[in-house]
PDB file of C-alpha atoms in Angstrom:
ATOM      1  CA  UNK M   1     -19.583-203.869-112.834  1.00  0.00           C
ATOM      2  CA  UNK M   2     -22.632-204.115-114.933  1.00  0.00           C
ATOM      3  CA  UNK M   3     -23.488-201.847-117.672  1.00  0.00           C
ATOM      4  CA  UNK M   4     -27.591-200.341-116.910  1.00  0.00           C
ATOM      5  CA  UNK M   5     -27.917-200.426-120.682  1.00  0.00           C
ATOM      6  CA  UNK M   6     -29.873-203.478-121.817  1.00  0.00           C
ATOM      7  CA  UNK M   7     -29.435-205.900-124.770  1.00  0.00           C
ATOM      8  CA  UNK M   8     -31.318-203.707-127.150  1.00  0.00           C
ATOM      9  CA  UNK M   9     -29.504-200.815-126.469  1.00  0.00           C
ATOM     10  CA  UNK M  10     -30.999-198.341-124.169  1.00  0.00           C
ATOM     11  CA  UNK M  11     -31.481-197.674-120.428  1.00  0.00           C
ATOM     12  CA  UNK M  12     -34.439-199.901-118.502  1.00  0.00           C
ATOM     13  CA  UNK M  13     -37.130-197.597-117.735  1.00  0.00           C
ATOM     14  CA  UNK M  14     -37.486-196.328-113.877  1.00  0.00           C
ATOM     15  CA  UNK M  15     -38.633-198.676-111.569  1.00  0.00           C
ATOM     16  CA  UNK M  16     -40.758-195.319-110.225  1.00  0.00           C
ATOM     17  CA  UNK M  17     -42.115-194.695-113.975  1.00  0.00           C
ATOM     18  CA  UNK M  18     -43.093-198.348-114.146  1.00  0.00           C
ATOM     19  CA  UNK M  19     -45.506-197.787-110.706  1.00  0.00           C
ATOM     20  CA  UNK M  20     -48.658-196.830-111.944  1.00  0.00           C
ATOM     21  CA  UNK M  21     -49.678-194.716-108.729  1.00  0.00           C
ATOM     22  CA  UNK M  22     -51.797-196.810-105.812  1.00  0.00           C
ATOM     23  CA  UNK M  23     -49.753-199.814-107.410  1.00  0.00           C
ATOM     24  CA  UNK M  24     -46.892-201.281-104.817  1.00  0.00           C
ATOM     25  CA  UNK M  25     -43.585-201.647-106.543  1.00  0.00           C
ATOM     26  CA  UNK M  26     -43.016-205.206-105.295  1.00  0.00           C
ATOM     27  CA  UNK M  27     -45.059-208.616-104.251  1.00  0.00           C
ATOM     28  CA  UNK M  28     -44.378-208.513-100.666  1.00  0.00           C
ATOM     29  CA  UNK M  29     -45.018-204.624-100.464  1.00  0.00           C
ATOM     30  CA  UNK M  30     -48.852-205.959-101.537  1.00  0.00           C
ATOM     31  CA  UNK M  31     -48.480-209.335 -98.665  1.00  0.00           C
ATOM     32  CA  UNK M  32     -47.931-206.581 -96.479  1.00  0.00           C
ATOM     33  CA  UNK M  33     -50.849-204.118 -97.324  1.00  0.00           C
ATOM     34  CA  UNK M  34     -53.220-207.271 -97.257  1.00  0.00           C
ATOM     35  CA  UNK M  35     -51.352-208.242 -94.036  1.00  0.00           C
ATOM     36  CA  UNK M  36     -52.664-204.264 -92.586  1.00  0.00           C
ATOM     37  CA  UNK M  37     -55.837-204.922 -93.710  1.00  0.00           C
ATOM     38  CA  UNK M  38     -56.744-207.900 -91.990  1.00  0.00           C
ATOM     39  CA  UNK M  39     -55.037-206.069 -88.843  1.00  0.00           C
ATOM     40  CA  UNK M  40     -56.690-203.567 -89.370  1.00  0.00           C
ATOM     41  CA  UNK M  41     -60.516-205.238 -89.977  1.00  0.00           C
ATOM     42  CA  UNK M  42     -59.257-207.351 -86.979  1.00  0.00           C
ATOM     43  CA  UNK M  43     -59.189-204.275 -84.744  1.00  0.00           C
ATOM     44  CA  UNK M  44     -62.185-203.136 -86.247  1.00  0.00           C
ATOM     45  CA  UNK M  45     -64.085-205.750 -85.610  1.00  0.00           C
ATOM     46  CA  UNK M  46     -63.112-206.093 -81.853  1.00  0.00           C
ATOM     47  CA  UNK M  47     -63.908-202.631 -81.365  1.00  0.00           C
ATOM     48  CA  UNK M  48     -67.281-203.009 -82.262  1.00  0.00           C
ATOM     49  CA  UNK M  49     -67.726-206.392 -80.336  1.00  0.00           C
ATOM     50  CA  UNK M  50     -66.501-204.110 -77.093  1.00  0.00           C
ATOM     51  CA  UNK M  51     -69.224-201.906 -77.670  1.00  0.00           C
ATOM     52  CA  UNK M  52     -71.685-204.175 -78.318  1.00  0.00           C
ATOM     53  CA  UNK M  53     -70.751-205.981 -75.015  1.00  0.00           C
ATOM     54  CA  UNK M  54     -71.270-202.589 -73.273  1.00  0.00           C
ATOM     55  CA  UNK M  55     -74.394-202.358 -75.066  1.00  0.00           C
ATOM     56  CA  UNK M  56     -75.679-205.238 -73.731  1.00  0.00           C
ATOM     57  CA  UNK M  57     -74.463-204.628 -70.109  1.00  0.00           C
ATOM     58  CA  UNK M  58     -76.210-201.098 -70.684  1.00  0.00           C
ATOM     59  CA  UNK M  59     -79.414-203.246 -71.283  1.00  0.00           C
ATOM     60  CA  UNK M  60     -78.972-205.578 -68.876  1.00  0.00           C
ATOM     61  CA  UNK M  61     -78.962-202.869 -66.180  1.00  0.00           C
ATOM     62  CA  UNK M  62     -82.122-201.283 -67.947  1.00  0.00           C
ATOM     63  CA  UNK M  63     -84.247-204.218 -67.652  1.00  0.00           C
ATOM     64  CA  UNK M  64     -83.015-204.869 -64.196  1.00  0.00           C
ATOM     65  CA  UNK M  65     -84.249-201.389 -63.202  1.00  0.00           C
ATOM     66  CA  UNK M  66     -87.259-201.724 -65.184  1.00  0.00           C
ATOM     67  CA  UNK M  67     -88.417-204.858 -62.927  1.00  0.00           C
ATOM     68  CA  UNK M  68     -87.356-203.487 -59.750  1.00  0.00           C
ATOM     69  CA  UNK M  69     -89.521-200.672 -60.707  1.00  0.00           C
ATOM     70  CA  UNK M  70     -91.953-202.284 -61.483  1.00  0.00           C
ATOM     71  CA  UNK M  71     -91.979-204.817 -58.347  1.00  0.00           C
ATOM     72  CA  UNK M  72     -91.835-201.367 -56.577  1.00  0.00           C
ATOM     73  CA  UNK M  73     -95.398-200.418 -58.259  1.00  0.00           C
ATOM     74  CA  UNK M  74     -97.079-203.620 -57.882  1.00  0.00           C
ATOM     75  CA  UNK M  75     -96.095-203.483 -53.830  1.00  0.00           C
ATOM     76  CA  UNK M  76     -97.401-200.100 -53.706  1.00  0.00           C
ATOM     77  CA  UNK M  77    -100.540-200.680 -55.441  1.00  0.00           C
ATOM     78  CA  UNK M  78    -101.062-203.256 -53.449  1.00  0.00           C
ATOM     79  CA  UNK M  79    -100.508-201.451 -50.526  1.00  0.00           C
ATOM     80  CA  UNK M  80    -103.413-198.521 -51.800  1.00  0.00           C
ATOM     81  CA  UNK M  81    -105.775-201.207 -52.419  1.00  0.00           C
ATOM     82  CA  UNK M  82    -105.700-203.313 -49.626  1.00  0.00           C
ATOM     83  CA  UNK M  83    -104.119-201.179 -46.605  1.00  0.00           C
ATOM     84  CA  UNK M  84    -101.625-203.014 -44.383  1.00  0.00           C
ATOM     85  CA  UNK M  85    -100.344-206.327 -44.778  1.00  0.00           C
ATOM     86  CA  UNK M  86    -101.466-206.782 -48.423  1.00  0.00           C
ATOM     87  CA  UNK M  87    -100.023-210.007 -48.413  1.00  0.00           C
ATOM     88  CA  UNK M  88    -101.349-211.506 -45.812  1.00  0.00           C
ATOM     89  CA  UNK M  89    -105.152-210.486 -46.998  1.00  0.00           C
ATOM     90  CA  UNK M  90    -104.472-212.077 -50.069  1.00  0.00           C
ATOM     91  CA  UNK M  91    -103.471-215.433 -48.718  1.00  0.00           C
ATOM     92  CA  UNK M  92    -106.432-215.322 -46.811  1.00  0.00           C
ATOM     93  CA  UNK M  93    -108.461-214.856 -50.101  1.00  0.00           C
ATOM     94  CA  UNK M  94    -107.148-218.001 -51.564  1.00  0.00           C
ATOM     95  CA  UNK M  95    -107.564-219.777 -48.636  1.00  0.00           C
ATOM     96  CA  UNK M  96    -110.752-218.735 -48.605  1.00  0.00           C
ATOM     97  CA  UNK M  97    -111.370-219.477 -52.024  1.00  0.00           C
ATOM     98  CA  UNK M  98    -109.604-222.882 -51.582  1.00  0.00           C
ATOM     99  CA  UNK M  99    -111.704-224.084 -48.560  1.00  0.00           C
ATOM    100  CA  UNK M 100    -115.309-222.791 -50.275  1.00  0.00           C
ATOM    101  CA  UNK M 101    -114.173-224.890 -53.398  1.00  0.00           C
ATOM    102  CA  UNK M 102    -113.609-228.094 -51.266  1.00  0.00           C
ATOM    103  CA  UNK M 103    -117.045-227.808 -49.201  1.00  0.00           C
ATOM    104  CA  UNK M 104    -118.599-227.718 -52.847  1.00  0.00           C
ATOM    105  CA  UNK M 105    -116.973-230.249 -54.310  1.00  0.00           C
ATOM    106  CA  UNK M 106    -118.529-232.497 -51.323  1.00  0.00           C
ATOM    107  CA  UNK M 107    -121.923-231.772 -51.623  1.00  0.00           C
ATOM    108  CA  UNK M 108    -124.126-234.155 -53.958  1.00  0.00           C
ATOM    109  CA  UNK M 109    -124.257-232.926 -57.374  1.00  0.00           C
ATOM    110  CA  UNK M 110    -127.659-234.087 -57.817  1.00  0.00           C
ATOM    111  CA  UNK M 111    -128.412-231.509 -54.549  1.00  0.00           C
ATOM    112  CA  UNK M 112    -126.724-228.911 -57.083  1.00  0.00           C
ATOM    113  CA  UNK M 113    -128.789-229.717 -60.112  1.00  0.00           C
ATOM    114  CA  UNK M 114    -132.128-230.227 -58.493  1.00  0.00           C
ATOM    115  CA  UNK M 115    -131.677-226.629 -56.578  1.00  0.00           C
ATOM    116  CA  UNK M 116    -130.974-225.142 -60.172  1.00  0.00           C
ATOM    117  CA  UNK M 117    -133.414-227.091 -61.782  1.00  0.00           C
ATOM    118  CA  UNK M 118    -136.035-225.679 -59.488  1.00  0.00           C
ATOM    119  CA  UNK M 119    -134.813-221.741 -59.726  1.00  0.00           C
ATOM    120  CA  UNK M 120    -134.392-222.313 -63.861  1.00  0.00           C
ATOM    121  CA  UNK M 121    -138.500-223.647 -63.291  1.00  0.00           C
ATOM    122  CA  UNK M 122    -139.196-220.659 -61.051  1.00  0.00           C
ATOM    123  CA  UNK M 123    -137.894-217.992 -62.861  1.00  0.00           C
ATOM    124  CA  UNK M 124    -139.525-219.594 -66.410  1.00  0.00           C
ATOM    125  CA  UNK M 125    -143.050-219.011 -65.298  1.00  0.00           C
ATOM    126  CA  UNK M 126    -142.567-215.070 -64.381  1.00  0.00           C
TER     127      UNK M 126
END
């Protein structure tokens, strides 16, 4: 058996005394706490990617409402302004719009100018 007293004489301090407090008494004790720490920053951060996931479902669904709201609003303005068949009216407007810009686009331009040319003369001399 081996005596506690060392060469000099006298008893080795307490391991407990030689602790400072917050300090871990041994190198693996502090692989260990480091070891928690990353565990626990691991957990830490996958909590808040989980939220931020339902965060962005949460906006997701808000923008999808948003549009079908506002799909709802356009139809039903639609509807106040133009009566029945909304739709249909307007299609008939671009047509309309499509089949007067063809019949101009075939006339002569030189028709065009000289008609303007004679209104810009007319209205000059009032």
């Amino acid at each position: 058996m081996q005596s506690s007293i060392n060469r000099d004489g006298f008893l080795p301090p307490d391991p407990d005394e030689l602790v400072a407090e917050g300090e871990l008494p041994f190198a693996d004790a502090a692989a260990e706490s480091a070891r928690d720490k990353a565990d626990q920053s691991l957990h830490h951060l996958q909590r808040e990617l989980r939220l931020l996931h339902a965060r962005i479902g949460l906006l997701r669904d808000d923008a999808e409402a948003a549009l079908k709201a506002k799909a709802t609003s356009v139809d039903a303005n639609a509807h106040v302004q133009l009566g029945d068949y909304p739709w249909l009216k307007l299609a008939f407007a671009t047509g309309a719009a499509f089949v007067a810009a063809r019949a101009i686009r075939r006339l002569p331009f030189g028709v065009l100018l000289g008609g303007f040319a004679g209104h810009v003369s007319q209205t000059r001399r009032w």
